[in-house]
Amino acid sequence: MASITIEGARRVFSDGTRALDGVSLAIQDGEFLVLVGPSGCGKSTLLRAVAGLEVLDAGRVLIGDSDVTARPPGERDVAM
C-alpha cells in the first residue's frame, strides 16, 4: 500500500455544478479514512478521481511519490 495525496482537486460538471472545489488531503500508508457527508457533496467524485474514473479540472493526485493525475485507471493500481 502507499500514501495518497490530493492537492487542490477541482471538478465542475458541464451544467455548472461544482462537485469538488479545491479539496486537499493526505492519507498516510496504513491509515484508515472515512468520507461522510450528504448526498451530492462530492464523496464519490473524489473517489472516482483517485481511481482515474473522473478527470479533474484542476489539482493533482499522488499515489506514493508518483503523480498519477494524467494516468489512466489501469496504471494506478487502485480499486473502488
Short mmCIF file of C-alpha atoms in Angstrom, two decimals:
data_model
loop_
_atom_site.label_atom_id
_atom_site.label_comp_id
_atom_site.label_asym_id
_atom_site.label_seq_id
_atom_site.Cartn_x
_atom_site.Cartn_y
_atom_site.Cartn_z
CA MET A 1 0.00 0.00 0.00
CA ALA A 2 1.09 3.65 -0.41
CA SER A 3 0.10 7.09 0.73
CA ILE A 4 -2.46 9.07 -1.27
CA THR A 5 -2.23 12.85 -1.54
CA ILE A 6 -4.85 15.04 -3.17
CA GLU A 7 -3.89 18.64 -3.84
CA GLY A 8 -6.41 21.31 -4.85
CA ALA A 9 -8.82 18.93 -6.60
CA ARG A 10 -11.48 20.73 -8.62
CA ARG A 11 -14.26 19.23 -10.72
CA VAL A 12 -17.08 21.24 -12.28
CA PHE A 13 -19.66 19.42 -14.37
CA SER A 14 -20.98 20.77 -17.68
CA ASP A 15 -24.15 22.08 -16.02
CA GLY A 16 -22.00 24.25 -13.69
CA THR A 17 -22.29 22.01 -10.62
CA ARG A 18 -19.14 22.17 -8.50
CA ALA A 19 -18.54 18.65 -7.27
CA LEU A 20 -15.06 19.39 -5.89
CA ASP A 21 -13.77 22.86 -5.09
CA GLY A 22 -10.12 22.83 -4.04
CA VAL A 23 -10.11 19.61 -2.00
CA SER A 24 -6.74 18.78 -0.42
CA LEU A 25 -5.95 15.89 1.90
CA ALA A 26 -3.23 13.39 2.69
CA ILE A 27 -3.79 9.77 3.63
CA GLN A 28 -0.73 8.04 5.02
CA ASP A 29 0.22 4.45 4.25
CA GLY A 30 -1.87 2.18 6.52
CA GLU A 31 -4.17 4.98 7.66
CA PHE A 32 -7.94 4.44 7.65
CA LEU A 33 -10.07 7.31 6.29
CA VAL A 34 -13.85 7.64 6.17
CA LEU A 35 -15.58 10.17 3.91
CA VAL A 36 -19.02 11.18 5.14
CA GLY A 37 -21.43 13.85 4.03
CA PRO A 38 -24.80 14.44 2.46
CA SER A 39 -25.80 13.20 -0.95
CA GLY A 40 -24.24 15.28 -3.70
CA CYS A 41 -21.34 16.69 -1.66
CA GLY A 42 -18.59 15.11 -3.81
CA LYS A 43 -17.62 11.93 -1.95
CA SER A 44 -17.98 9.60 -4.93
CA THR A 45 -16.50 12.15 -7.32
CA LEU A 46 -13.38 12.36 -5.14
CA LEU A 47 -13.03 8.57 -5.00
CA ARG A 48 -13.56 8.33 -8.77
CA ALA A 49 -10.86 10.97 -9.30
CA VAL A 50 -8.38 8.98 -7.21
CA ALA A 51 -9.20 5.85 -9.20
CA GLY A 52 -8.87 7.74 -12.50
CA LEU A 53 -12.51 7.32 -13.48
CA GLU A 54 -13.19 11.06 -13.19
CA VAL A 55 -10.97 13.72 -14.80
CA LEU A 56 -10.07 16.67 -12.57
CA ASP A 57 -10.39 20.20 -13.92
CA ALA A 58 -7.55 21.31 -11.61
CA GLY A 59 -5.32 19.86 -8.93
CA ARG A 60 -3.46 16.60 -8.76
CA VAL A 61 -3.50 13.12 -7.26
CA LEU A 62 -0.35 11.45 -5.96
CA ILE A 63 -0.07 7.80 -5.03
CA GLY A 64 3.13 7.34 -3.12
CA ASP A 65 5.57 9.78 -4.71
CA SER A 66 4.07 9.42 -8.20
CA ASP A 67 1.77 12.00 -9.76
CA VAL A 68 -0.98 9.84 -11.30
CA THR A 69 -3.32 12.67 -12.29
CA ALA A 70 -2.92 12.05 -16.03
CA ARG A 71 -2.56 8.26 -15.85
CA PRO A 72 -5.43 6.04 -16.98
CA PRO A 73 -7.20 3.94 -14.31
CA GLY A 74 -5.39 0.73 -15.24
CA GLU A 75 -2.00 2.29 -14.47
CA ARG A 76 -2.93 3.48 -10.97
CA ASP A 77 -3.18 0.08 -9.25
CA VAL A 78 -6.19 1.11 -7.12
CA ALA A 79 -9.79 -0.10 -6.98
CA MET A 80 -13.07 1.10 -5.56
#
